[in-house]
């Protein structure tokens, strides 16, 4: 139990940056295989089931640490959450309140195409277009983040959110079309 107490104290505090928990560089393009490997290793050490015979304090710390590991792992696997975390780590608000009107108009037109779509082939093409646009925006986010243009990076991330919502609309439309 003493060994566990020393191990558990090595985990960063609950407010720490998720990248620090997994000893990853604070960048958008991370090694997801290494993330998963480190996650499994940490969960092996800190999972509450491993410490049921420990004191109440040790059990509580294990539960909190395990929950933090789960939250951090889930976030870092998700590119959107990972990007938001990076902006927050730079003390930059990831929420954009003013959006490019041309982009919004394009999104309205694209969503109209989705609603009017009545065949699987066209819907597949719309999905491909949406996924390509998402990949391009993530690439642009990474470029602007690396270049320390955090405002433009946040603006690209705001557009990602729109395309993620469009992805959901595409899935719903696929259910209707069958």
Coordinates of N, CA and C in Angstrom, one line a residue:
X1 N 0.8 -1.2 0.0 CA 0.0 0.0 0.0 C 0.9 1.3 0.0
X2 N 2.0 1.2 0.7 CA 2.9 2.4 0.7 C 3.4 2.7 -0.7
X3 N 3.7 1.6 -1.4 CA 4.2 1.8 -2.8 C 3.1 2.5 -3.6
X4 N 1.8 2.1 -3.4 CA 0.7 2.7 -4.2 C 0.6 4.1 -3.8
X5 N 0.7 4.5 -2.6 CA 0.6 5.9 -2.2 C 1.7 6.7 -2.9
X6 N 2.9 6.2 -3.0 CA 3.9 6.9 -3.7 C 3.6 7.0 -5.2
X7 N 3.1 5.9 -5.8 CA 2.7 5.9 -7.2 C 1.6 6.9 -7.5
X8 N 0.6 6.8 -6.7 CA -0.6 7.6 -6.9 C -0.3 9.1 -6.8
X9 N 0.6 9.5 -6.0 CA 1.0 10.9 -5.8 C 1.7 11.4 -7.0
X10 N 2.2 10.5 -7.9 CA 2.9 11.0 -9.1 C 1.9 11.5 -10.2
X11 N 0.6 11.1 -10.1 CA -0.3 11.6 -11.0 C -0.5 13.1 -10.8
X12 N -0.6 13.9 -11.9 CA -0.8 15.3 -11.8 C -2.1 15.6 -11.1
X13 N -2.3 16.8 -10.5 CA -3.5 17.2 -9.8 C -4.6 17.2 -10.8
X14 N -5.8 17.1 -10.3 CA -7.0 17.1 -11.2 C -7.1 18.2 -12.2
X15 N -6.5 19.3 -11.9 CA -6.6 20.5 -12.8 C -5.5 20.5 -13.9
X16 N -4.6 19.5 -13.8 CA -3.4 19.4 -14.8 C -3.9 19.3 -16.2
X17 N -3.0 19.6 -17.1 CA -3.2 19.5 -18.5 C -3.2 18.0 -18.8
X18 N -4.1 17.6 -19.7 CA -4.2 16.1 -20.0 C -3.0 15.6 -20.7
X19 N -2.3 16.5 -21.4 CA -1.1 16.0 -22.1 C 0.0 15.6 -21.1
X20 N 0.1 16.4 -20.0 CA 1.0 16.1 -19.0 C 0.8 14.7 -18.3
X21 N -0.4 14.3 -18.1 CA -0.8 13.1 -17.5 C -0.1 11.9 -18.3
X22 N -0.1 12.0 -19.6 CA 0.4 10.9 -20.4 C 1.8 11.2 -20.9
X23 N 2.4 12.3 -20.4 CA 3.8 12.7 -20.8 C 3.9 12.9 -22.4
X24 N 2.9 13.5 -22.9 CA 2.8 13.8 -24.3 C 3.2 15.2 -24.6
X25 N 3.8 15.5 -25.7 CA 4.0 16.9 -26.1 C 2.7 17.6 -26.3
X26 N 2.7 18.9 -26.0 CA 1.4 19.6 -26.2 C 1.3 20.1 -27.7
X27 N 0.9 19.1 -28.5 CA 0.7 19.4 -29.9 C -0.5 18.6 -30.4
X28 N -1.0 19.0 -31.5 CA -2.3 18.4 -32.0 C -2.0 17.0 -32.5
X29 N -1.0 16.8 -33.3 CA -0.7 15.5 -33.9 C 0.1 14.7 -32.9
X30 N -0.7 13.9 -32.1 CA 0.0 13.0 -31.1 C -0.1 11.5 -31.6
X31 N 0.7 10.7 -31.0 CA 0.8 9.3 -31.3 C -0.3 8.6 -30.5
X32 N -1.4 8.2 -31.2 CA -2.5 7.6 -30.6 C -2.2 6.2 -30.0
X33 N -1.3 5.5 -30.7 CA -0.9 4.2 -30.2 C -0.1 4.4 -28.9
X34 N 0.7 5.3 -28.8 CA 1.5 5.6 -27.6 C 0.5 6.1 -26.5
X35 N -0.5 6.9 -26.8 CA -1.5 7.3 -25.9 C -2.2 6.1 -25.3
X36 N -2.6 5.2 -26.1 CA -3.4 4.0 -25.6 C -2.5 3.1 -24.8
X37 N -1.2 3.0 -25.2 CA -0.3 2.2 -24.4 C -0.1 2.8 -23.0
X38 N 0.1 4.1 -22.9 CA 0.4 4.7 -21.7 C -0.9 4.7 -20.8
X39 N -2.0 4.9 -21.4 CA -3.3 4.8 -20.7 C -3.5 3.4 -20.0
X40 N -3.3 2.4 -20.8 CA -3.4 1.0 -20.2 C -2.4 0.8 -19.1
X41 N -1.2 1.3 -19.3 CA -0.2 1.1 -18.2 C -0.6 1.9 -16.9
X42 N -1.1 3.1 -17.1 CA -1.5 3.9 -15.9 C -2.7 3.3 -15.3
X43 N -3.7 2.8 -16.1 CA -4.9 2.2 -15.5 C -4.5 0.9 -14.8
X44 N -3.5 0.2 -15.2 CA -3.1 -1.0 -14.5 C -2.6 -0.7 -13.1
X45 N -2.0 0.5 -13.0 CA -1.4 0.9 -11.7 C -2.5 1.5 -10.8
X46 N -3.4 2.3 -11.4 CA -4.3 3.2 -10.6 C -5.7 2.7 -10.6
X47 N -6.1 1.7 -11.3 CA -7.5 1.3 -11.3 C -8.0 0.9 -9.9
X48 N -9.2 1.4 -9.5 CA -9.6 1.2 -8.1 C -9.7 -0.3 -7.7
X49 N -10.0 -1.1 -8.6 CA -10.2 -2.6 -8.3 C -8.9 -3.2 -7.8
X50 N -7.7 -2.5 -8.1 CA -6.4 -3.0 -7.7 C -6.2 -2.7 -6.2
X51 N -7.0 -1.8 -5.7 CA -6.7 -1.2 -4.3 C -7.9 -1.3 -3.4
X52 N -8.7 -2.4 -3.5 CA -9.9 -2.6 -2.7 C -9.5 -2.8 -1.2
X53 N -8.3 -3.3 -1.0 CA -7.9 -3.6 0.4 C -7.1 -2.4 1.0
X54 N -7.0 -1.3 0.2 CA -6.3 -0.1 0.7 C -7.2 0.7 1.7
X55 N -6.6 1.7 2.3 CA -7.4 2.6 3.1 C -8.5 3.4 2.3
X56 N -9.4 4.0 3.0 CA -10.5 4.7 2.3 C -9.8 5.9 1.5
X57 N -8.8 6.5 2.0 CA -8.1 7.6 1.3 C -7.5 7.1 0.0
X58 N -6.8 5.9 0.1 CA -6.2 5.3 -1.1 C -7.2 4.9 -2.1
X59 N -8.3 4.3 -1.6 CA -9.4 4.0 -2.6 C -10.0 5.2 -3.2
X60 N -10.2 6.2 -2.5 CA -10.8 7.4 -3.1 C -9.8 8.1 -4.1
X61 N -8.6 8.1 -3.7 CA -7.5 8.7 -4.6 C -7.5 7.8 -5.9
X62 N -7.5 6.5 -5.8 CA -7.5 5.6 -6.9 C -8.7 5.9 -7.8
X63 N -9.9 6.0 -7.2 CA -11.1 6.3 -8.0 C -11.0 7.6 -8.7
X64 N -10.5 8.6 -8.0 CA -10.4 9.9 -8.7 C -9.4 9.9 -9.8
X65 N -8.3 9.2 -9.5 CA -7.2 9.1 -10.5 C -7.6 8.4 -11.8
X66 N -8.4 7.3 -11.5 CA -8.9 6.5 -12.6 C -9.9 7.3 -13.5
X67 N -10.7 8.0 -12.8 CA -11.7 8.9 -13.5 C -11.0 9.9 -14.3
X68 N -9.9 10.5 -13.7 CA -9.2 11.5 -14.5 C -8.5 10.9 -15.7
X69 N -7.9 9.7 -15.5 CA -7.3 9.0 -16.6 C -8.3 8.8 -17.8
X70 N -9.5 8.3 -17.4 CA -10.5 8.0 -18.4 C -10.9 9.3 -19.1
X71 N -11.1 10.4 -18.4 CA -11.5 11.7 -19.0 C -10.4 12.2 -19.9
X72 N -9.2 12.1 -19.5 CA -8.0 12.6 -20.3 C -7.9 11.8 -21.5
X73 N -7.9 10.5 -21.4 CA -7.8 9.6 -22.5 C -8.9 9.8 -23.6
X74 N -10.1 9.9 -23.1 CA -11.2 10.1 -24.0 C -11.1 11.4 -24.7
X75 N -10.6 12.5 -24.0 CA -10.4 13.8 -24.7 C -9.3 13.8 -25.7
X76 N -8.2 13.2 -25.3 CA -7.0 13.3 -26.2 C -7.2 12.4 -27.5
X77 N -8.0 11.4 -27.4 CA -8.4 10.5 -28.6 C -9.2 11.3 -29.5
X78 N -10.0 12.2 -29.0 CA -10.9 13.0 -29.9 C -10.2 14.3 -30.4
X79 N -10.1 14.4 -31.7 CA -9.3 15.6 -32.2 C -9.9 16.9 -31.8
X80 N -11.3 17.0 -31.7 CA -11.9 18.2 -31.4 C -11.6 18.6 -29.9
X81 N -11.8 17.7 -29.0 CA -11.5 17.9 -27.6 C -10.0 18.2 -27.4
X82 N -9.1 17.5 -28.1 CA -7.7 17.7 -28.0 C -7.3 19.1 -28.4
X83 N -7.9 19.6 -29.5 CA -7.7 20.9 -30.0 C -8.1 22.0 -29.0
X84 N -9.3 21.8 -28.4 CA -9.8 22.7 -27.4 C -8.9 22.8 -26.2
X85 N -8.4 21.6 -25.8 CA -7.5 21.5 -24.7 C -6.2 22.3 -25.0
X86 N -5.7 22.2 -26.2 CA -4.5 22.9 -26.5 C -4.7 24.4 -26.5
X87 N -5.8 24.9 -27.0 CA -6.1 26.3 -26.9 C -6.2 26.8 -25.5
X88 N -6.9 26.0 -24.7 CA -7.1 26.4 -23.3 C -5.8 26.4 -22.5
X89 N -4.9 25.5 -22.9 CA -3.5 25.4 -22.3 C -2.7 26.7 -22.6
X90 N -3.1 27.3 -23.7 CA -2.4 28.6 -24.1 C -3.2 29.8 -23.6
X91 N -4.1 29.5 -22.7 CA -5.0 30.6 -22.1 C -5.8 31.3 -23.2
X92 N -6.2 30.6 -24.3 CA -6.9 31.2 -25.3 C -8.3 30.5 -25.3
X93 N -9.3 31.4 -25.3 CA -10.7 30.9 -25.3 C -11.0 30.2 -26.7
X94 N -11.4 28.9 -26.7 CA -11.6 28.2 -27.9 C -13.0 28.5 -28.5
X95 N -13.8 29.3 -27.8 CA -15.2 29.6 -28.3 C -15.2 30.9 -29.1
X96 N -15.6 30.7 -30.4 CA -15.7 31.9 -31.3 C -17.1 32.3 -31.3
X97 N -17.4 33.6 -31.1 CA -18.7 34.1 -31.1 C -19.1 34.7 -32.5
X98 N -18.2 35.1 -33.3 CA -18.5 35.7 -34.6 C -17.9 34.7 -35.6
X99 N -18.8 34.3 -36.6 CA -18.4 33.4 -37.6 C -18.4 34.0 -39.0
X100 N -17.5 33.6 -39.8 CA -17.4 34.0 -41.2 C -18.8 33.8 -41.9
X101 N -19.4 34.9 -42.4 CA -20.7 34.7 -43.0 C -20.7 33.9 -44.3
X102 N -19.6 33.9 -45.0 CA -19.6 33.0 -46.2 C -19.6 31.6 -45.8
X103 N -18.9 31.2 -44.8 CA -18.9 29.8 -44.3 C -20.3 29.4 -43.8
X104 N -20.9 30.3 -43.1 CA -22.3 30.0 -42.6 C -23.2 29.8 -43.8
X105 N -23.1 30.6 -44.8 CA -24.0 30.5 -46.0 C -23.7 29.1 -46.6
X106 N -22.4 28.8 -46.8 CA -22.1 27.5 -47.4 C -22.6 26.3 -46.6
X107 N -22.6 26.5 -45.3 CA -23.1 25.4 -44.4 C -24.6 25.3 -44.5
X108 N -25.3 26.4 -44.7 CA -26.8 26.3 -44.9 C -27.1 25.6 -46.2
X109 N -26.4 26.0 -47.2 CA -26.6 25.3 -48.5 C -26.3 23.8 -48.4
X110 N -25.2 23.4 -47.8 CA -24.8 22.0 -47.6 C -25.9 21.3 -46.9
X111 N -26.4 21.9 -45.8 CA -27.4 21.2 -45.0 C -28.7 21.1 -45.8
X112 N -29.0 22.0 -46.6 CA -30.2 21.9 -47.5 C -30.0 20.7 -48.5
X113 N -28.8 20.5 -49.0 CA -28.5 19.4 -49.9 C -28.7 18.1 -49.1
X114 N -28.4 18.1 -47.9 CA -28.6 16.9 -47.1 C -30.0 16.6 -46.9
X115 N -30.8 17.6 -46.5 CA -32.2 17.4 -46.3 C -33.0 17.0 -47.6
X116 N -32.5 17.5 -48.7 CA -33.1 17.2 -50.0 C -32.6 15.8 -50.6
X117 N -31.6 15.3 -50.1 CA -31.0 14.1 -50.6 C -32.0 12.9 -50.3
X118 N -32.2 12.1 -51.4 CA -33.1 10.9 -51.3 C -32.5 9.6 -51.8
X119 N -31.2 9.6 -52.0 CA -30.5 8.4 -52.5 C -29.2 8.2 -51.7
X120 N -28.9 6.9 -51.5 CA -27.7 6.6 -50.7 C -26.4 7.0 -51.4
X121 N -26.3 7.0 -52.7 CA -25.1 7.3 -53.4 C -24.8 8.8 -53.3
X122 N -25.8 9.6 -53.4 CA -25.5 11.1 -53.2 C -25.2 11.4 -51.8
X123 N -25.8 10.7 -50.8 CA -25.5 10.9 -49.4 C -24.1 10.4 -49.1
X124 N -23.6 9.4 -49.7 CA -22.2 8.9 -49.6 C -21.3 10.0 -50.0
X125 N -21.6 10.6 -51.2 CA -20.7 11.7 -51.7 C -20.7 12.9 -50.7
X126 N -21.9 13.2 -50.1 CA -22.0 14.3 -49.2 C -21.1 14.0 -47.9
X127 N -21.2 12.8 -47.5 CA -20.4 12.3 -46.3 C -18.9 12.5 -46.6
X128 N -18.5 12.0 -47.8 CA -17.1 12.1 -48.2 C -16.6 13.6 -48.2
X129 N -17.5 14.4 -48.8 CA -17.2 15.9 -48.8 C -17.0 16.4 -47.4
X130 N -17.9 16.1 -46.5 CA -17.9 16.6 -45.2 C -16.6 16.1 -44.4
X131 N -16.3 14.8 -44.6 CA -15.1 14.3 -43.9 C -13.8 14.9 -44.5
X132 N -13.8 15.2 -45.8 CA -12.6 15.8 -46.3 C -12.5 17.3 -45.8
X133 N -13.6 17.9 -45.7 CA -13.6 19.3 -45.1 C -13.1 19.3 -43.7
X134 N -13.6 18.3 -42.9 CA -13.1 18.2 -41.5 C -11.6 18.0 -41.5
X135 N -11.1 17.0 -42.3 CA -9.7 16.8 -42.3 C -8.9 18.0 -42.6
X136 N -9.4 18.8 -43.6 CA -8.7 20.0 -44.0 C -8.7 21.0 -42.8
X137 N -9.8 21.2 -42.2 CA -9.9 22.1 -41.1 C -9.0 21.7 -39.9
X138 N -8.9 20.4 -39.6 CA -8.0 20.0 -38.6 C -6.5 20.3 -39.0
X139 N -6.2 20.0 -40.2 CA -4.9 20.3 -40.7 C -4.6 21.8 -40.6
X140 N -5.5 22.7 -40.9 CA -5.4 24.1 -40.8 C -5.2 24.5 -39.3
X141 N -6.0 23.9 -38.5 CA -5.9 24.1 -37.0 C -4.5 23.9 -36.6
X142 N -4.0 22.7 -36.9 CA -2.6 22.3 -36.5 C -1.6 23.4 -37.0
X143 N -1.7 23.8 -38.3 CA -0.8 24.7 -38.9 C -0.8 26.1 -38.1
X144 N -2.0 26.6 -37.9 CA -2.1 27.9 -37.2 C -1.7 27.7 -35.7
X145 N -2.0 26.6 -35.1 CA -1.6 26.4 -33.7 C -0.1 26.4 -33.6
X146 N 0.5 25.6 -34.5 CA 2.0 25.6 -34.5 C 2.6 26.9 -34.7
X147 N 2.0 27.7 -35.6 CA 2.4 29.1 -35.9 C 2.1 30.1 -34.9
X148 N 1.4 29.7 -33.8 CA 1.0 30.5 -32.7 C 0.0 31.6 -33.1
X149 N -0.8 31.3 -34.2 CA -1.9 32.1 -34.5 C -3.1 31.5 -33.9
X150 N -3.3 31.7 -32.6 CA -4.3 31.1 -31.9 C -5.7 31.5 -32.3
X151 N -5.9 32.7 -32.6 CA -7.2 33.2 -33.1 C -7.7 32.5 -34.3
X152 N -6.8 32.4 -35.3 CA -7.2 31.7 -36.5 C -7.4 30.2 -36.2
X153 N -6.6 29.6 -35.4 CA -6.7 28.2 -35.0 C -8.1 28.0 -34.4
X154 N -8.5 28.9 -33.5 CA -9.8 28.8 -32.8 C -10.9 28.9 -33.8
X155 N -10.7 29.8 -34.8 CA -11.8 30.0 -35.8 C -11.9 28.7 -36.6
X156 N -10.8 28.1 -37.0 CA -10.9 26.8 -37.7 C -11.6 25.7 -36.9
X157 N -11.3 25.7 -35.6 CA -12.0 24.8 -34.7 C -13.5 25.0 -34.6
X158 N -13.9 26.3 -34.6 CA -15.3 26.6 -34.6 C -16.0 26.0 -35.8
X159 N -15.3 26.1 -37.0 CA -15.9 25.5 -38.2 C -15.9 24.0 -38.1
X160 N -15.0 23.4 -37.4 CA -15.0 22.0 -37.2 C -16.3 21.6 -36.5
X161 N -16.6 22.4 -35.5 CA -17.9 22.0 -34.7 C -19.1 22.0 -35.7
X162 N -19.2 22.9 -36.6 CA -20.3 22.9 -37.5 C -20.3 21.7 -38.4
X163 N -19.1 21.3 -38.8 CA -19.0 20.1 -39.7 C -19.3 18.8 -38.9
X164 N -19.0 18.8 -37.6 CA -19.3 17.6 -36.8 C -20.8 17.5 -36.6
X165 N -21.5 18.7 -36.5 CA -23.0 18.7 -36.4 C -23.5 18.2 -37.8
X166 N -22.9 18.6 -38.9 CA -23.3 18.2 -40.2 C -23.1 16.7 -40.3
X167 N -22.1 16.1 -39.7 CA -21.9 14.7 -39.7 C -23.1 14.0 -39.1
X168 N -23.5 14.5 -38.0 CA -24.7 14.0 -37.3 C -25.9 14.0 -38.2
X169 N -26.1 15.1 -38.9 CA -27.3 15.3 -39.8 C -27.2 14.2 -40.9
X170 N -26.0 14.0 -41.4 CA -25.8 13.0 -42.5 C -26.2 11.6 -41.9
X171 N -25.8 11.3 -40.7 CA -26.2 10.0 -40.1 C -27.7 9.9 -40.0
X172 N -28.3 10.9 -39.5 CA -29.8 10.9 -39.4 C -30.4 10.7 -40.7
X173 N -29.9 11.4 -41.7 CA -30.5 11.3 -43.1 C -30.3 9.9 -43.6
X174 N -29.2 9.3 -43.3 CA -28.9 7.9 -43.8 C -30.0 7.0 -43.2
X175 N -30.4 7.2 -41.9 CA -31.4 6.4 -41.3 C -32.7 6.5 -42.0
X176 N -33.0 7.7 -42.4 CA -34.3 8.0 -43.1 C -34.3 7.3 -44.5
X177 N -33.2 7.5 -45.2 CA -33.1 6.9 -46.6 C -33.1 5.4 -46.5
X178 N -32.4 4.9 -45.5 CA -32.4 3.4 -45.3 C -31.3 2.8 -46.0

